[in-house]
Structures are given as C-alpha cells and as structure tokens.
XYZ file of C-alpha atoms in Angstrom:
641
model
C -18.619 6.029 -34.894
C -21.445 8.337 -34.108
C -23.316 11.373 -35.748
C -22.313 15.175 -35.633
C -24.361 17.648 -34.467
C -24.439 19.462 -37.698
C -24.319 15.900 -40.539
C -22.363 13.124 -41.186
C -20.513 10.896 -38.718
C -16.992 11.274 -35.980
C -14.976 8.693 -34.340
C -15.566 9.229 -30.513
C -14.616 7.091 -27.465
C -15.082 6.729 -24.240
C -18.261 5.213 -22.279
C -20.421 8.126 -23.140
C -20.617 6.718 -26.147
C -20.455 3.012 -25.653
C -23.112 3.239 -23.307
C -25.840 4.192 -25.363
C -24.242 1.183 -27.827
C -24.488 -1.157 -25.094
C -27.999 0.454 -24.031
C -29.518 -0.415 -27.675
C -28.205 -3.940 -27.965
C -29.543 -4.655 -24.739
C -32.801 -3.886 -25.898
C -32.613 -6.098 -28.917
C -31.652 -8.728 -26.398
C -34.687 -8.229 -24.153
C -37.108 -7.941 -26.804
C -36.218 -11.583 -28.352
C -37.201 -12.985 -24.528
C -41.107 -14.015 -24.814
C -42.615 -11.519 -22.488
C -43.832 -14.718 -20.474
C -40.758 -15.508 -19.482
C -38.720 -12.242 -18.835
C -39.493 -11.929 -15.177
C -38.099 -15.363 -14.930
C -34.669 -15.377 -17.090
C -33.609 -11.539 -17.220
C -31.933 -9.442 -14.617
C -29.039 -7.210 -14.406
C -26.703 -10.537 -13.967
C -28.196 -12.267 -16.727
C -27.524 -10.164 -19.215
C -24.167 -9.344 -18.249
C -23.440 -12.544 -18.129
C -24.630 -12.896 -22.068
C -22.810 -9.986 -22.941
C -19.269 -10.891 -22.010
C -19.685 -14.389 -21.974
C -20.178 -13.323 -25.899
C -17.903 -10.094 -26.381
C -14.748 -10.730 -28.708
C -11.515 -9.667 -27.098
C -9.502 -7.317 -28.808
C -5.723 -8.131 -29.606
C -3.206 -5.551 -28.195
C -5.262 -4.118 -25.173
C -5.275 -5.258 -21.275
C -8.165 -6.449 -19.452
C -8.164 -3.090 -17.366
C -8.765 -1.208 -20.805
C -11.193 -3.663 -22.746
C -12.668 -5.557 -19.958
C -14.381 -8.713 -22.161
C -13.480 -7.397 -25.005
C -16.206 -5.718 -27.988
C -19.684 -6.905 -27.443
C -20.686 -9.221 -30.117
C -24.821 -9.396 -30.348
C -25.148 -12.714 -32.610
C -23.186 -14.411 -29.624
C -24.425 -12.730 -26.688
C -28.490 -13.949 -28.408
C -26.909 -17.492 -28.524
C -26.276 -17.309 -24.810
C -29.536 -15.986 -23.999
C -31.654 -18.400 -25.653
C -30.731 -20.921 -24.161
C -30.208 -19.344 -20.557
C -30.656 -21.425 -17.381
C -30.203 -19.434 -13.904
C -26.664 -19.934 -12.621
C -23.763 -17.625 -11.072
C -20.438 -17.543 -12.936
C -17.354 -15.543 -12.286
C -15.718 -12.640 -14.690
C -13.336 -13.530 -15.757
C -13.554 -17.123 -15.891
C -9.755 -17.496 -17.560
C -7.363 -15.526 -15.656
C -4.074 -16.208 -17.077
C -0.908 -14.413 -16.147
C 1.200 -15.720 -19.057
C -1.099 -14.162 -21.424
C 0.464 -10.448 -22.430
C -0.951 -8.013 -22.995
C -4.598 -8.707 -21.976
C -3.330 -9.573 -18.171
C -0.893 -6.727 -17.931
C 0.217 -5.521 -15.307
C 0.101 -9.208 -13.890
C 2.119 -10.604 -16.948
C 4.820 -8.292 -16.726
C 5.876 -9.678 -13.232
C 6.312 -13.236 -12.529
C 5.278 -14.555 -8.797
C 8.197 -15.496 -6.344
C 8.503 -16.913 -2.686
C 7.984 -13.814 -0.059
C 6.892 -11.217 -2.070
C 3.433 -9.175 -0.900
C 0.564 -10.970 -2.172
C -0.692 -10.952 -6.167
C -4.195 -9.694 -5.483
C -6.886 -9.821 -8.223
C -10.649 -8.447 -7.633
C -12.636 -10.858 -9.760
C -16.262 -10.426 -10.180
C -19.554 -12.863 -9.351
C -22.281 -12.626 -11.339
C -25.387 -14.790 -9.671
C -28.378 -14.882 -12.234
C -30.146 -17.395 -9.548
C -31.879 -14.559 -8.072
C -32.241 -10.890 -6.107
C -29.551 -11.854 -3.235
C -27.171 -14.509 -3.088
C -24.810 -15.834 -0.632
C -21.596 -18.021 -0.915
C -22.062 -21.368 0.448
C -19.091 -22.167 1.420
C -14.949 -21.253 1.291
C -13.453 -20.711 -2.478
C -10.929 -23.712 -2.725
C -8.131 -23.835 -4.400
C -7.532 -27.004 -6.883
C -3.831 -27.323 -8.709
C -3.241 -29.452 -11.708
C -0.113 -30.771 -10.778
C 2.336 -31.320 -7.366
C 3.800 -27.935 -7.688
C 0.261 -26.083 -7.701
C 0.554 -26.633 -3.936
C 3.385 -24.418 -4.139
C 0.733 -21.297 -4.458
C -0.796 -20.332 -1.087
C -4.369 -19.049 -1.834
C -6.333 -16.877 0.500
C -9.911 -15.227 -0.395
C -12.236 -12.541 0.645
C -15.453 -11.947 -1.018
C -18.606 -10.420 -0.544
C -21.259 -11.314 1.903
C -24.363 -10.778 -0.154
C -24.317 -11.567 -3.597
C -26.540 -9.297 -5.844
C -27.360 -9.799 -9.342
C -25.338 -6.578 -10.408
C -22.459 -6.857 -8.183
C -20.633 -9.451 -5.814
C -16.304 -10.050 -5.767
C -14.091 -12.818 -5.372
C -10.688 -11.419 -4.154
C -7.666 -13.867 -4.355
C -4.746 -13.242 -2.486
C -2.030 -15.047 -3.573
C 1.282 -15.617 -2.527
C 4.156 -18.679 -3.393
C 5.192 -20.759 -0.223
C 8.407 -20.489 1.400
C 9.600 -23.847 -0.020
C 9.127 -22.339 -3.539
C 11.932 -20.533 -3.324
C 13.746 -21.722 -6.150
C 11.074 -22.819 -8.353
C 10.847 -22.029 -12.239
C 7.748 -22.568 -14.039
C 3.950 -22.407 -14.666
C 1.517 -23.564 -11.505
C -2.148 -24.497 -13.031
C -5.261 -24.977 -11.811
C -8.977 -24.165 -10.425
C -10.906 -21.998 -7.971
C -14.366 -23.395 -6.823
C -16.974 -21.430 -5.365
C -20.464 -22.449 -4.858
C -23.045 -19.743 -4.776
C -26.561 -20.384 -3.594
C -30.189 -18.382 -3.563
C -33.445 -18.815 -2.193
C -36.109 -20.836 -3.731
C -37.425 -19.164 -6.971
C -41.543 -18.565 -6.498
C -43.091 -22.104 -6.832
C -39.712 -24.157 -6.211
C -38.933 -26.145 -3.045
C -34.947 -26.220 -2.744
C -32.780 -23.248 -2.791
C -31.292 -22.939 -6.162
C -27.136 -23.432 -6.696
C -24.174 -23.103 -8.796
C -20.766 -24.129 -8.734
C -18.573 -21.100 -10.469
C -15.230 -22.151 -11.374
C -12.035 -19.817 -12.253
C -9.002 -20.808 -14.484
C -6.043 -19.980 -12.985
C -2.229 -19.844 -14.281
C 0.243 -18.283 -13.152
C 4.410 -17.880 -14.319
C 6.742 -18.409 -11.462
C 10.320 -17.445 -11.093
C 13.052 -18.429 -8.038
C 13.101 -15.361 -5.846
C 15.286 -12.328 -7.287
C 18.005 -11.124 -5.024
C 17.434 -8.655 -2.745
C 19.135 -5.835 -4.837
C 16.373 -5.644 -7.204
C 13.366 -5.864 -5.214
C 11.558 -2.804 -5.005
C 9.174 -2.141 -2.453
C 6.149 0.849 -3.713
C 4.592 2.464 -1.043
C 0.753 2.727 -1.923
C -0.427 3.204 1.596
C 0.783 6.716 2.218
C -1.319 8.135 -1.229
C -4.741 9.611 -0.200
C -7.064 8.433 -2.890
C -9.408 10.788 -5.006
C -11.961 11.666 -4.326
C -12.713 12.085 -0.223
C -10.952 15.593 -0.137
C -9.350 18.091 -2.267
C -6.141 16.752 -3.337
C -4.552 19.556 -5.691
C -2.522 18.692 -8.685
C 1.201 17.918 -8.627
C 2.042 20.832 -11.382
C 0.637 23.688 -10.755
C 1.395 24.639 -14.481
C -1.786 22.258 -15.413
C -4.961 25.382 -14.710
C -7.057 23.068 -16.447
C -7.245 19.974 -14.496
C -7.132 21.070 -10.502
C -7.548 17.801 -8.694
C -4.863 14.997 -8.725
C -7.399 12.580 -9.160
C -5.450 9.655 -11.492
C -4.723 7.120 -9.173
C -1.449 7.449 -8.937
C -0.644 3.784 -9.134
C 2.053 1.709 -10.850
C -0.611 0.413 -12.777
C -2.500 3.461 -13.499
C -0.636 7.021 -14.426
C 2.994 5.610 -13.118
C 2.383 2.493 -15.653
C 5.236 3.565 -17.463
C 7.426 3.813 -14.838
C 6.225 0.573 -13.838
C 7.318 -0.945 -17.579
C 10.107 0.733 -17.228
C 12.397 -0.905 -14.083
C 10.652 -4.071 -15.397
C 12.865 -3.688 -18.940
C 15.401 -3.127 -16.375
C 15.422 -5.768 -14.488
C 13.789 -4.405 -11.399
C 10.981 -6.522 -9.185
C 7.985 -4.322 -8.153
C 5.976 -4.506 -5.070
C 3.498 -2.877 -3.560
C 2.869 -2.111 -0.117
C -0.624 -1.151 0.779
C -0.162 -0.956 4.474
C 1.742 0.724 6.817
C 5.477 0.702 6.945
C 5.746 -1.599 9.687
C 4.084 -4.237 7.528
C 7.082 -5.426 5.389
C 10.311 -7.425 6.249
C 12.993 -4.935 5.306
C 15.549 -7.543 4.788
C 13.636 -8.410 1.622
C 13.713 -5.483 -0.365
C 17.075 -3.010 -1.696
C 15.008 -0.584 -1.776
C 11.743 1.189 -0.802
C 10.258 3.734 -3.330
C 7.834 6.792 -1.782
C 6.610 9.063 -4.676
C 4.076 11.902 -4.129
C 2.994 10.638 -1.366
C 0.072 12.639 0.870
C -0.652 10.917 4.116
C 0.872 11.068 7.356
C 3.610 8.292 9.295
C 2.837 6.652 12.120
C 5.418 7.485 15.091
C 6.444 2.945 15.005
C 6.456 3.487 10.967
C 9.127 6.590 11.565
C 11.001 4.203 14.043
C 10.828 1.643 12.001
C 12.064 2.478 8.794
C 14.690 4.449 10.416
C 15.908 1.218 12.214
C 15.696 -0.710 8.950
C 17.929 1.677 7.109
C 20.421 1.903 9.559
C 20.885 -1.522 11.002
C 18.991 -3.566 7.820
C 20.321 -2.105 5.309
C 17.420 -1.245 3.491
C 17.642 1.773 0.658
C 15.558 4.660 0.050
C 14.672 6.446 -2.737
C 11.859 9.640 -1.975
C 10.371 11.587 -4.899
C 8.841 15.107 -3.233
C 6.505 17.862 -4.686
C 5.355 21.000 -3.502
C 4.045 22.053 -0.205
C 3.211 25.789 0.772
C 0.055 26.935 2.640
C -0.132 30.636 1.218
C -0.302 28.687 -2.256
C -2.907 26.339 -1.014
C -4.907 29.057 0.491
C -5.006 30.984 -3.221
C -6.301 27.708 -4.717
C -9.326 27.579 -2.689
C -12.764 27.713 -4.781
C -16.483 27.261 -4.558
C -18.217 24.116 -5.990
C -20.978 24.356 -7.543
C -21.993 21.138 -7.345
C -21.582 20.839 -3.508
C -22.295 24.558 -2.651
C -19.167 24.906 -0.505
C -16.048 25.664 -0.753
C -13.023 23.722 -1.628
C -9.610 23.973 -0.128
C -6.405 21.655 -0.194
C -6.013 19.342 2.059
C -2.425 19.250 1.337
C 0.623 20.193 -1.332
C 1.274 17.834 -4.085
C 3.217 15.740 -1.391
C 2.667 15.662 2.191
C 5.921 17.619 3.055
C 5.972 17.941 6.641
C 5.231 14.327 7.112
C 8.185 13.434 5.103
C 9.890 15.577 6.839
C 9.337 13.558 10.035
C 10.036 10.673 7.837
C 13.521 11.989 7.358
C 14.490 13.563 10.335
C 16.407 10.890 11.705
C 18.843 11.309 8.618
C 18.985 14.949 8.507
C 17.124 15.470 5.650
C 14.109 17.939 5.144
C 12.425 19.431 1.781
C 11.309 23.066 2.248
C 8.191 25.354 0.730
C 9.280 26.445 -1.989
C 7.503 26.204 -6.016
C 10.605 25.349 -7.741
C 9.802 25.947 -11.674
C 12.785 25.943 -14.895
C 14.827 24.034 -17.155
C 18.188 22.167 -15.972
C 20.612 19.633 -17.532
C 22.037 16.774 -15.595
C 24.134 14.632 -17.016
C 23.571 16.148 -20.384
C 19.918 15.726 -20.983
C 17.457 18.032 -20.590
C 15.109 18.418 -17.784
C 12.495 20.025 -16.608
C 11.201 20.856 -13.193
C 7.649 20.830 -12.796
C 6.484 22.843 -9.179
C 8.962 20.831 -7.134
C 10.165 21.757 -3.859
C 13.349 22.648 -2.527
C 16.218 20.531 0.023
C 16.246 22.985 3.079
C 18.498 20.381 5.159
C 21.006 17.859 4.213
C 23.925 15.881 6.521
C 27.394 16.469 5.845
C 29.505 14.101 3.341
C 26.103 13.583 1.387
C 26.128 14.652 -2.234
C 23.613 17.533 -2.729
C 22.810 19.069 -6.748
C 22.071 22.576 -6.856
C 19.997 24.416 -10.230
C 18.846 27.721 -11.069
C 15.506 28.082 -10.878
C 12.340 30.333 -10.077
C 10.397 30.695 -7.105
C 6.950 30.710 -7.907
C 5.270 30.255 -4.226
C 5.837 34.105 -3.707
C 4.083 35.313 -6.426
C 1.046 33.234 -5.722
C 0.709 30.215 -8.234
C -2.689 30.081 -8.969
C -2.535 33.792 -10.193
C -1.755 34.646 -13.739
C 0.662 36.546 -14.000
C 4.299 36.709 -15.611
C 6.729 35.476 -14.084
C 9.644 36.286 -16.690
C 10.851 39.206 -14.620
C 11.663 36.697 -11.321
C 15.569 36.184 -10.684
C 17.026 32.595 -10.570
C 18.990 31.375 -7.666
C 20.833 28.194 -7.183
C 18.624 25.754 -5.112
C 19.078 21.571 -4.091
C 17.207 19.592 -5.658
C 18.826 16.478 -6.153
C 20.452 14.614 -2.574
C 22.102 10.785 -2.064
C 23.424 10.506 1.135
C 24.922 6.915 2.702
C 23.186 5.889 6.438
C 24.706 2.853 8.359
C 24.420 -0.064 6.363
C 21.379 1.863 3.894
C 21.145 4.589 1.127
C 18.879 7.219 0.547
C 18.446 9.415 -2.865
C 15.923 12.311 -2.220
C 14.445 14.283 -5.297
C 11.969 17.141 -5.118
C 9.604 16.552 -7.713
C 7.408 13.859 -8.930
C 5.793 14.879 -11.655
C 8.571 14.152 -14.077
C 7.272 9.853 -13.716
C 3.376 10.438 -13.551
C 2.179 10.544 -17.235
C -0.377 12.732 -16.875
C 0.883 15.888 -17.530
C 4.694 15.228 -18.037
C 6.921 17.487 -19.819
C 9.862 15.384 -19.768
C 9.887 12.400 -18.207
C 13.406 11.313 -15.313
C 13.098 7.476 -15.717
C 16.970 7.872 -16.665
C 17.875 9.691 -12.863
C 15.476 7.172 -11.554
C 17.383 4.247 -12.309
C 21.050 5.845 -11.306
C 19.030 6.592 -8.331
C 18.222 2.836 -7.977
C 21.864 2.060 -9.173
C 22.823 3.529 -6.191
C 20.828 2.808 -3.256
C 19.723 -0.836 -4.520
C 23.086 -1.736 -5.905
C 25.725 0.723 -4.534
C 26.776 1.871 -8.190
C 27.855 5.184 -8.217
C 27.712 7.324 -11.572
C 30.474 9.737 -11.676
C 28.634 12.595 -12.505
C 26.355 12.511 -9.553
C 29.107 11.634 -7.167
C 31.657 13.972 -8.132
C 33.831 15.892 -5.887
C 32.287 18.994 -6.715
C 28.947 18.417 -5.219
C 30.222 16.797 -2.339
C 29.085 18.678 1.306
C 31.498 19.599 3.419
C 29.645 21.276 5.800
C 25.849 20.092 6.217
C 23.000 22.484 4.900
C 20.821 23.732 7.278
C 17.847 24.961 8.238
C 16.590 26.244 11.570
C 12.648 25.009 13.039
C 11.117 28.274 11.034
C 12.313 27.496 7.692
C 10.554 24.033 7.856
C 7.579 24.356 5.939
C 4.667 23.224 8.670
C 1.267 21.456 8.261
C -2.036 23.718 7.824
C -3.874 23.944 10.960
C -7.583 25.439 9.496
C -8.402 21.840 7.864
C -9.156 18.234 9.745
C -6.733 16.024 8.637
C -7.956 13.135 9.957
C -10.794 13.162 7.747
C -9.332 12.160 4.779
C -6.036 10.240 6.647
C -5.913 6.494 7.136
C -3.459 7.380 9.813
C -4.260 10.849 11.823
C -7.244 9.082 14.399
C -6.493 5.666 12.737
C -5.109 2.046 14.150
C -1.947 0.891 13.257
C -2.893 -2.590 11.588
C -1.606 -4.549 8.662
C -4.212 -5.000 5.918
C -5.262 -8.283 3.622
C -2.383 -6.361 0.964
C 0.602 -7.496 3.299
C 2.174 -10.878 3.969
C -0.209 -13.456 5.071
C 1.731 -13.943 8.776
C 0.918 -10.081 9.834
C -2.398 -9.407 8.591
C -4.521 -8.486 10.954
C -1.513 -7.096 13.514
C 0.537 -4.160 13.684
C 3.282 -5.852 11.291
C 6.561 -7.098 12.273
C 8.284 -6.510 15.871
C 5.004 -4.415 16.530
C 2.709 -7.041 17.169
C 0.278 -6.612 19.883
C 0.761 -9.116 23.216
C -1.544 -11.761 23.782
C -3.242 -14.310 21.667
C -3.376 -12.832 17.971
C -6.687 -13.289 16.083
C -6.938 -16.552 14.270
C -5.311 -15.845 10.754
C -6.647 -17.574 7.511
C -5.580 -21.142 7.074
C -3.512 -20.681 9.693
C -3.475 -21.726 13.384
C -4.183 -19.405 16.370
C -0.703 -17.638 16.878
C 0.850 -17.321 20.556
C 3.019 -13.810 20.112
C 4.972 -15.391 23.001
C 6.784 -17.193 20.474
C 7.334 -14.606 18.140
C 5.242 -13.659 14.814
C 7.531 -15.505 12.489
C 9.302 -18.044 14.997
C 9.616 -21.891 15.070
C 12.544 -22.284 17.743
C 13.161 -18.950 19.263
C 10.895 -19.016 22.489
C 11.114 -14.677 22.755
C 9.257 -11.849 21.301
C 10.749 -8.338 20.602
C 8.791 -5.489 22.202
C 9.112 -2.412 20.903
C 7.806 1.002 21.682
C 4.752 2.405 20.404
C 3.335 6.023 21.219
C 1.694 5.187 24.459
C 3.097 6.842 27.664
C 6.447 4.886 29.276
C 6.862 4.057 33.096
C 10.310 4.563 33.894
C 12.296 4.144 36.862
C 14.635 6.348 39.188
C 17.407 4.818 37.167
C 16.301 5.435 34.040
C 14.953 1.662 33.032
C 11.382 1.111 31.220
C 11.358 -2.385 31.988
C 8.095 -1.333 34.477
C 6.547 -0.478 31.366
C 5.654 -4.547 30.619
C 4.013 -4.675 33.700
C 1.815 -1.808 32.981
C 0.700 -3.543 29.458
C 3.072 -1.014 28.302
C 5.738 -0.860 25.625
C 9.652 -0.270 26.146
C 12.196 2.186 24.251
C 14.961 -0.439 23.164
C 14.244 -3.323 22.094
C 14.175 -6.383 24.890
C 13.822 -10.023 24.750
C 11.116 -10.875 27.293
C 10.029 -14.535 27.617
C 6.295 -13.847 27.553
C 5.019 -17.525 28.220
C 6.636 -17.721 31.385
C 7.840 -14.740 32.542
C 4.138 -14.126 34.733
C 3.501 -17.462 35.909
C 7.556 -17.335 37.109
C 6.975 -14.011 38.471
C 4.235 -15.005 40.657
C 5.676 -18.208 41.813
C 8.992 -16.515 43.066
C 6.298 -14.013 45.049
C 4.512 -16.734 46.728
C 7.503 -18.482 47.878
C 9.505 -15.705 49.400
C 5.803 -14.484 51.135
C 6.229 -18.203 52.210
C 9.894 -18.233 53.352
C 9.098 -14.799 54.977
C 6.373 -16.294 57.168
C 8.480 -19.561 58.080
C 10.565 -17.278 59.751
C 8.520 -15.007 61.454
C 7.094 -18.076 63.130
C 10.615 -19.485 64.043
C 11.529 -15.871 65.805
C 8.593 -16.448 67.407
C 8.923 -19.404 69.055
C 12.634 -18.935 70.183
C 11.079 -15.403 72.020
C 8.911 -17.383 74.167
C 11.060 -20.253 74.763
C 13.507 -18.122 75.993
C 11.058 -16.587 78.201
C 9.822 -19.687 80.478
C 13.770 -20.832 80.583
C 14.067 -16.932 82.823
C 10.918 -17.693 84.497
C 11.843 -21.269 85.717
C-alpha cells in the first residue's frame, strides 16, 4: 500500500515501490548498529544477507517472482545483532521437488543425456571489499545414487560484497539411465578475503548449498523436445521490433522470449502433455539429434551457421529428427517506416530485423523446399473449428510437392505501411499459406507463420491446440484428419522465383548484434558436457581438444564420443576445398582442410604411416639407382679387357 497524490492510500506493485520499502527498513537496520562498529559489520553483503536470510516466503509464487520471499524486519534485526563476517550462498536450499517456489525446475524432472539443468546461484561474501574462491565447488551426495548427478561449476573470479555467482551445471550420468527417484546432497565452496585492518590471517568461510533434485528414467525419444534459445537476439543490444505490429504501444520485443519467461505457458503446457523440454543455448551443431523427436524454432532472429544448415539438414533426413518452425514477419519497407529518434540516446533507431529472422530461415529451409515470404498477414480464420487469429504473420512463398499446405483469407498489411494509421477495412482478402507439414527422409517438418499466438505478451488467442497436432505429427507421426485431408494436399509444389524471396537489409551491421555473423562456431557451458568448448558433434576441430572439466585431455583421433571406434568423421566447414582433377577433396586433409562427404580418416596414424611409406620408397628408389649403377660400369671394363 502507498499514498495517493491527492489523500488516502492505493495498492501498487512493482519495485518502484518496494524499493523505497526496502530503502526505509534498511535504515532502521543500520541505525540499531553502534556507530563504532558499522565500518566493521555493515556492507552491501551484510545486509543482504540479513534481509533474506530473514524474509518469509510467500506460498503460491516461484523463486523468479518472490526471490526470498517478503522481508520480515524483527528477523532480519535478529540476524544482524549477532553478525560475524562470513560468505553464504542465495539460496542456500535449492530444492527441485518443491512446486511452485522452484518452478520452472520442478515442473521437469532430470534424466540421463539431456542438456544440462543450469542454475545461477548467488555468493554473498560479508568478509570484505573483494573476495576470491579458494578452491573448486565440490559436490557431496547423501547416498550411492547422488553419484549418479555429474556436477560441473563456473563462478566468478572476484567476489564483491554486492555481487559474485555460483553456476551449477548439472547433468545425470549415462549409467542413470533408468533411474527413478530423489538424489540429495551438498555443494561446498570456500570463499576467502584479505586480512581485515589489524588481523594477521586472511579471513574464510565455508558456504554450503542444499541440493535435491527428482529424477526420472530417460523419456523416449518421441517426446523430447529440443528449444532453440541460441538463435533469439536478446534485448536490449539493438532494436528488435515487436512480433505484432498491432501492439503501437510497446515497440521493442524486449520479454525474453524464453520458456520460462513470456512462452511460460507454453512451457506448462506440453509439460501437462507429456512433452520433455530442452533447451539449446548453442549452436545447432551442439546437440545429438538422435535424442530428440523434435526440435522447436519460434521467433527466432539470428542467423545459421553454413555446418548448422548442413547439419540439421543431415539430421532430418538421415536421423530422423522432426521439425516444427513458428515464423513472423519480415519486410524492409515496414522496417524502414518504424524507424525513430531516441531521445535518450540522441540517434536514431531502426530494426535490426522483422519479428523473425526470415531470410535466415529461409536458408534454414532451403534444403526442403520451404521458404516464408514478406508479407504482414493480419485476420481471423477457423481451423479445425476454433477460432483463430493471425497476428502480423508472414506468408509460405515455397512449399515441395505431396506436402500438405493450409491456405486463409487474409489482409496484407506490409503495403499500406504498418506503422501508419490508417484503415485498413477497405483492403481485399486473398487466400494465402499459412499453415505447411511436409514428410523429409526419415524426419517431419510443420512450418507456421506466426508466433505470436504462444508468447503471452500480447496474445489475442493463443494456438497451443495446433501446436500439439503439430507435435503429434512430427514427434509421433499422428496425423489429424483435418490437417491431412485430401483437399489440402499439393499436387504440384508452390513456388517462388529468387525475387519473391524476401532478402536481408543491407543499410544495418548485422554482426553487431549476431552471435553468429563475425562469430566462432563453438559449443557453450549450456550444451552437453563432452562438446563444450568445440564446434559440437562431427564438427570438432583436429588436434588435441582443450582439457574439458573433470574430464581427461581428449585425442579427436578417436572420436568426440568414442571408446572402441579408432576414426573421426570430418566434415566440411566453410573454408575453401582443394580438389583434384577428378573431382576428390581428399587433398583437402592435407591442407588442414575440411572435406564435402563425410570420410573416415584414421587420424593417429594416418601421418606417421604416410611418412614412413615416403621414406622407404625414397629408400628403395636409391637402392636401385645404385644397382644400375654398378652393372653400367661393370659392363664397361668387361669391353675394355
């Protein structure tokens, strides 16, 4: 509660007004310290540490919306009183059984070979200005089956009083494959400072995290869902415009867009349904298709790398992995119109892209004859008798023959210039596709041209419903007979010629705001512990990898993943091929370059081999030189004689 302008009291929320709340009890706190001793017991960590070491969480709300809960100043005094110097971790209790306050955690149990459950938790070091950790976090189960859970950690290298992180990566071993149960136990980590003024020894603390965590046997493949997090620009490094273009009053997509943020009911949603979640925050060549039914790209921004287009091409085709892509809009006239001056920046603004990055999932799709185009699809459409509504989504310009492609009338708003205000009631409808599933090799694909209908920001009416028939089909090969009737079957592909595909701006640099355009291809510390570091599976780079945590230094001449096989796959990257008269790459090794198809070369050997089958025919090539030699002049005294 707080007061009105004009008399009396509102309810209001939000941390405008819980700062100031905060800002007062904090004061109350300091001022029962003698002033004697302030200098020596309060700083920033200190008094977080008091105040939620002391809140009172709050039934009904996650940690991500409550944090410690409601600040409790009887409790938080208790705590201060009797303060001694010491680091501690937030939160100290991090238990994954515990719904809702550990949502989104809860909601999914851990398995064998999924991507690794990371959680960001927070040091707090009271000791002094700077701290450092002493030494590794370690990782102490209760019980046998605690070493089941494979524990890796990153944290910060300086330790101040206001801010400092403990990540844990954590993943369950191979050999946990068909576990069922709870794994229990503690994290360590000891957290040291220099000597206070007067003291001798360095001052340390020993923080300890309570961990437990619900474990299920790995799901089958079918209903493991791979997210693709990677290929999202974040908010805020460059002007990323909103998905609906129907919103005037909120211009930047700036939400997240996250399972866990404005897709979180999505997320709840395939849970209810049975679905496993993942999330991939690295680039496509970072996950073992053969894991997952299907991989899920919504409103996605970035570009592909040219092994990430080969790649996933390769795994739908000959793996058998499924994809499901939900597009937005993409036309430069409309992002030209939206450009505007900040005031707070003095420049001006412009996107950096549509809603979705269309031209780079074009390239994405190319390989399956698929391509969105530029259009600002806007209306109202039934399929399968409920109501829809399409929010600025784009239009199919290209789809393969025998695929099942749903056409709708709608409006075309990209001509008239979006951002203006105008009235658009006079515009005629034509029938456009919207809606495309489509069978590759052994895979599936299911293409839709609008997002906004699962981001609860600023949905009119949400598809969660098409989603799952979507999933249905490419995850489990269930076809619903409305969406794979005869009707909407193509005979004949649809298609589009190279000026009809909508193409990427060319005033604004990319690779600013990319984490591909001018970037490495490298597997982050979100992907499986075996690739981190490299360029992911069947892309790793020859040589001696870097030494990976916990792990032993890995020889790519026996494969990433290997224990018997003696071979490594080499695959082609974008560097430039040496290839013979005949058409071969194989000279492309030699040159420390990649080949097209994929060959088995024994890399521990092949050199050493190579050069030993030199020096011996330099050495059978000389033996006889010599012998010719010798019968020439022999020959030559028997005439003379």
């Amino acid at each position: 509660m707080g007061s009105k302008i004009s008399t009396g009291c509102k309810s209001l929320s939000g941390t405008s007004v819980a700062s100031p709340v905060v800002a007062g009890i904090v004061c109350l706190l300091v001022s029962v310290i003698p002033e004697n001793k302030r200098k020596d017991i309060l700083n920033p960590a200190s008094v977080k540490q008091a105040l939620v070491e002391g809140a009172a969480k709050l039934p009904g709300l996650n940690i991500y919306e409550q944090g410690a809960g409601r600040v409790n100043l009887l409790e938080s005094f208790e705590i201060l009183m009797s303060y001694e110097p010491r680091a501690s971790i937030f939160p100290g209790v991090l238990d994954y059984t515990d719904c809702p306050y550990s949502w989104p955690f809860c909601r999914q149990p851990l398995y064998a070979g999924a991507m690794p459950v990371i959680f960001n938790a927070t040091i707090l070091n009271g000791m002094a200005v700077i701290g450092y950790v002493e030494s590794p976090p370690t990782w102490h189960p209760f019980g046998e089956d605690g070493n089941l859970l494979s524990v890796h950690f990153t944290y910060s290298d300086v330790i101040w009083p206001w801010t400092g992180y403990l990540a844990l990566h954590m993943q369950i071993k191979e050999e946990g494959a068909q576990f069922s149960g709870v794994i229990e136990g503690n994290v360590t980590v000891k957290v040291y400072s220099p000597p206070a003024p007067g003291e001798k020894s360095r001052r340390s603390s020993t923080c300890v995290l309570q961990l437990k965590l619900q474990v299920v046997p790995t799901p089958p493949r079918s209903v493991r869902i791979l997210w693709d997090q990677f290929h999202s620009i974040k908010y805020p490094p460059g002007y990323i415009p909103r998905d609906s273009l129907d919103v005037r009053n909120d211009i930047l997509d700036w939400h997240g867009d996250h399972l866990h943020t404005n897709f979180h009911i999505m997320f709840d949603t395939l849970r209810d349904a049975g679905y496993y979640i993942e999330t991939l925050g690295s680039p496509l060549t970072c996950f073992d298709a053969r894991q997952y039914g299907t991989l899920l790209l919504v409103d996605l921004e970035d570009e592909y790398f040219p092994e990430e287009i080969k790649k996933l091409s390769d795994d739908v085709i000959n793996s058998g992995l499924s994809v499901v892509v939900f597009a937005d809009w993409y036309n430069v006239d409309t992002m030209v119109k939206m450009r505007f001056f900040d005031d707070n920046t003095r420049s001006w603004w412009t996107p950096v892209t549509g809603g979705s990055n269309v031209p780079a999932l074009n390239d994405l799709l190319a390989s399956f004859g698929i391509a969105f185009g530029n259009k600002i699809l806007n209306g109202d459409f039934v399929l399968n008798g409920e109501q829809s509504r399409y929010a600025s989504g784009t239009d199919i310009l290209k789809f393969p023959r025998g695929g099942y492609l749903h056409s709708f009338p709608f409006m075309d708003s990209s001509e008239s210039g979006a951002t203006q205000n105008i009235l658009l009631s006079g515009m005629t409808k034509t029938d456009t596709p919207i809606l495309g599933f489509l069978e590759v090799g052994r895979g599936r694909i299911a293409v839709y041209g609008d997002s906004n209908c699962l981001d609860s920001s600023h949905m009119v009416t949400n598809c969660y419903g098409l989603l799952k028939k979507m999933l249905d089909f490419t995850s489990r090969n269930i076809k619903d007979p409305m969406l794979f009737s005869d009707s909407v079957r193509q005979e004949k592909p649809l298609y589009a010629d190279k000026s009809q595909i909508p193409s990427r701006r060319t005033d604004v640099n990319f690779s600013t705001y990319s984490r591909v355009v001018g970037k490495e291809l490298t597997c982050s510390r979100d992907s499986r512990f075996e690739v981190w570091g490299t360029k992911g599976y069947n892309l790793q780079v020859r040589g001696r990898n870097r030494k990976l945590p916990g792990y032993h230094v890995i020889d790519l001449g026996r494969g990433l993943n290997s224990t018997v096989d003696t071979s490594v796959t080499v695959t082609s990257n974008t560097t430039q091929k040496v290839v013979d008269s005949s058409g071969n790459n194989y000279w492309g090794f030699f040159y420390r370059d990649d080949i097209d198809m994929p060959v088995l070369v024994a890399t521990h050997w092949l050199v050493p081999a190579t050069v030993a089958i030199l020096g011996l025919l330099i050495l059978f090539w000389r033996m006889q030189k010599r012998r010719r030699r010798r019968r020439g002049s022999g020959s030559g005294r028997f005439t003379n004689l």
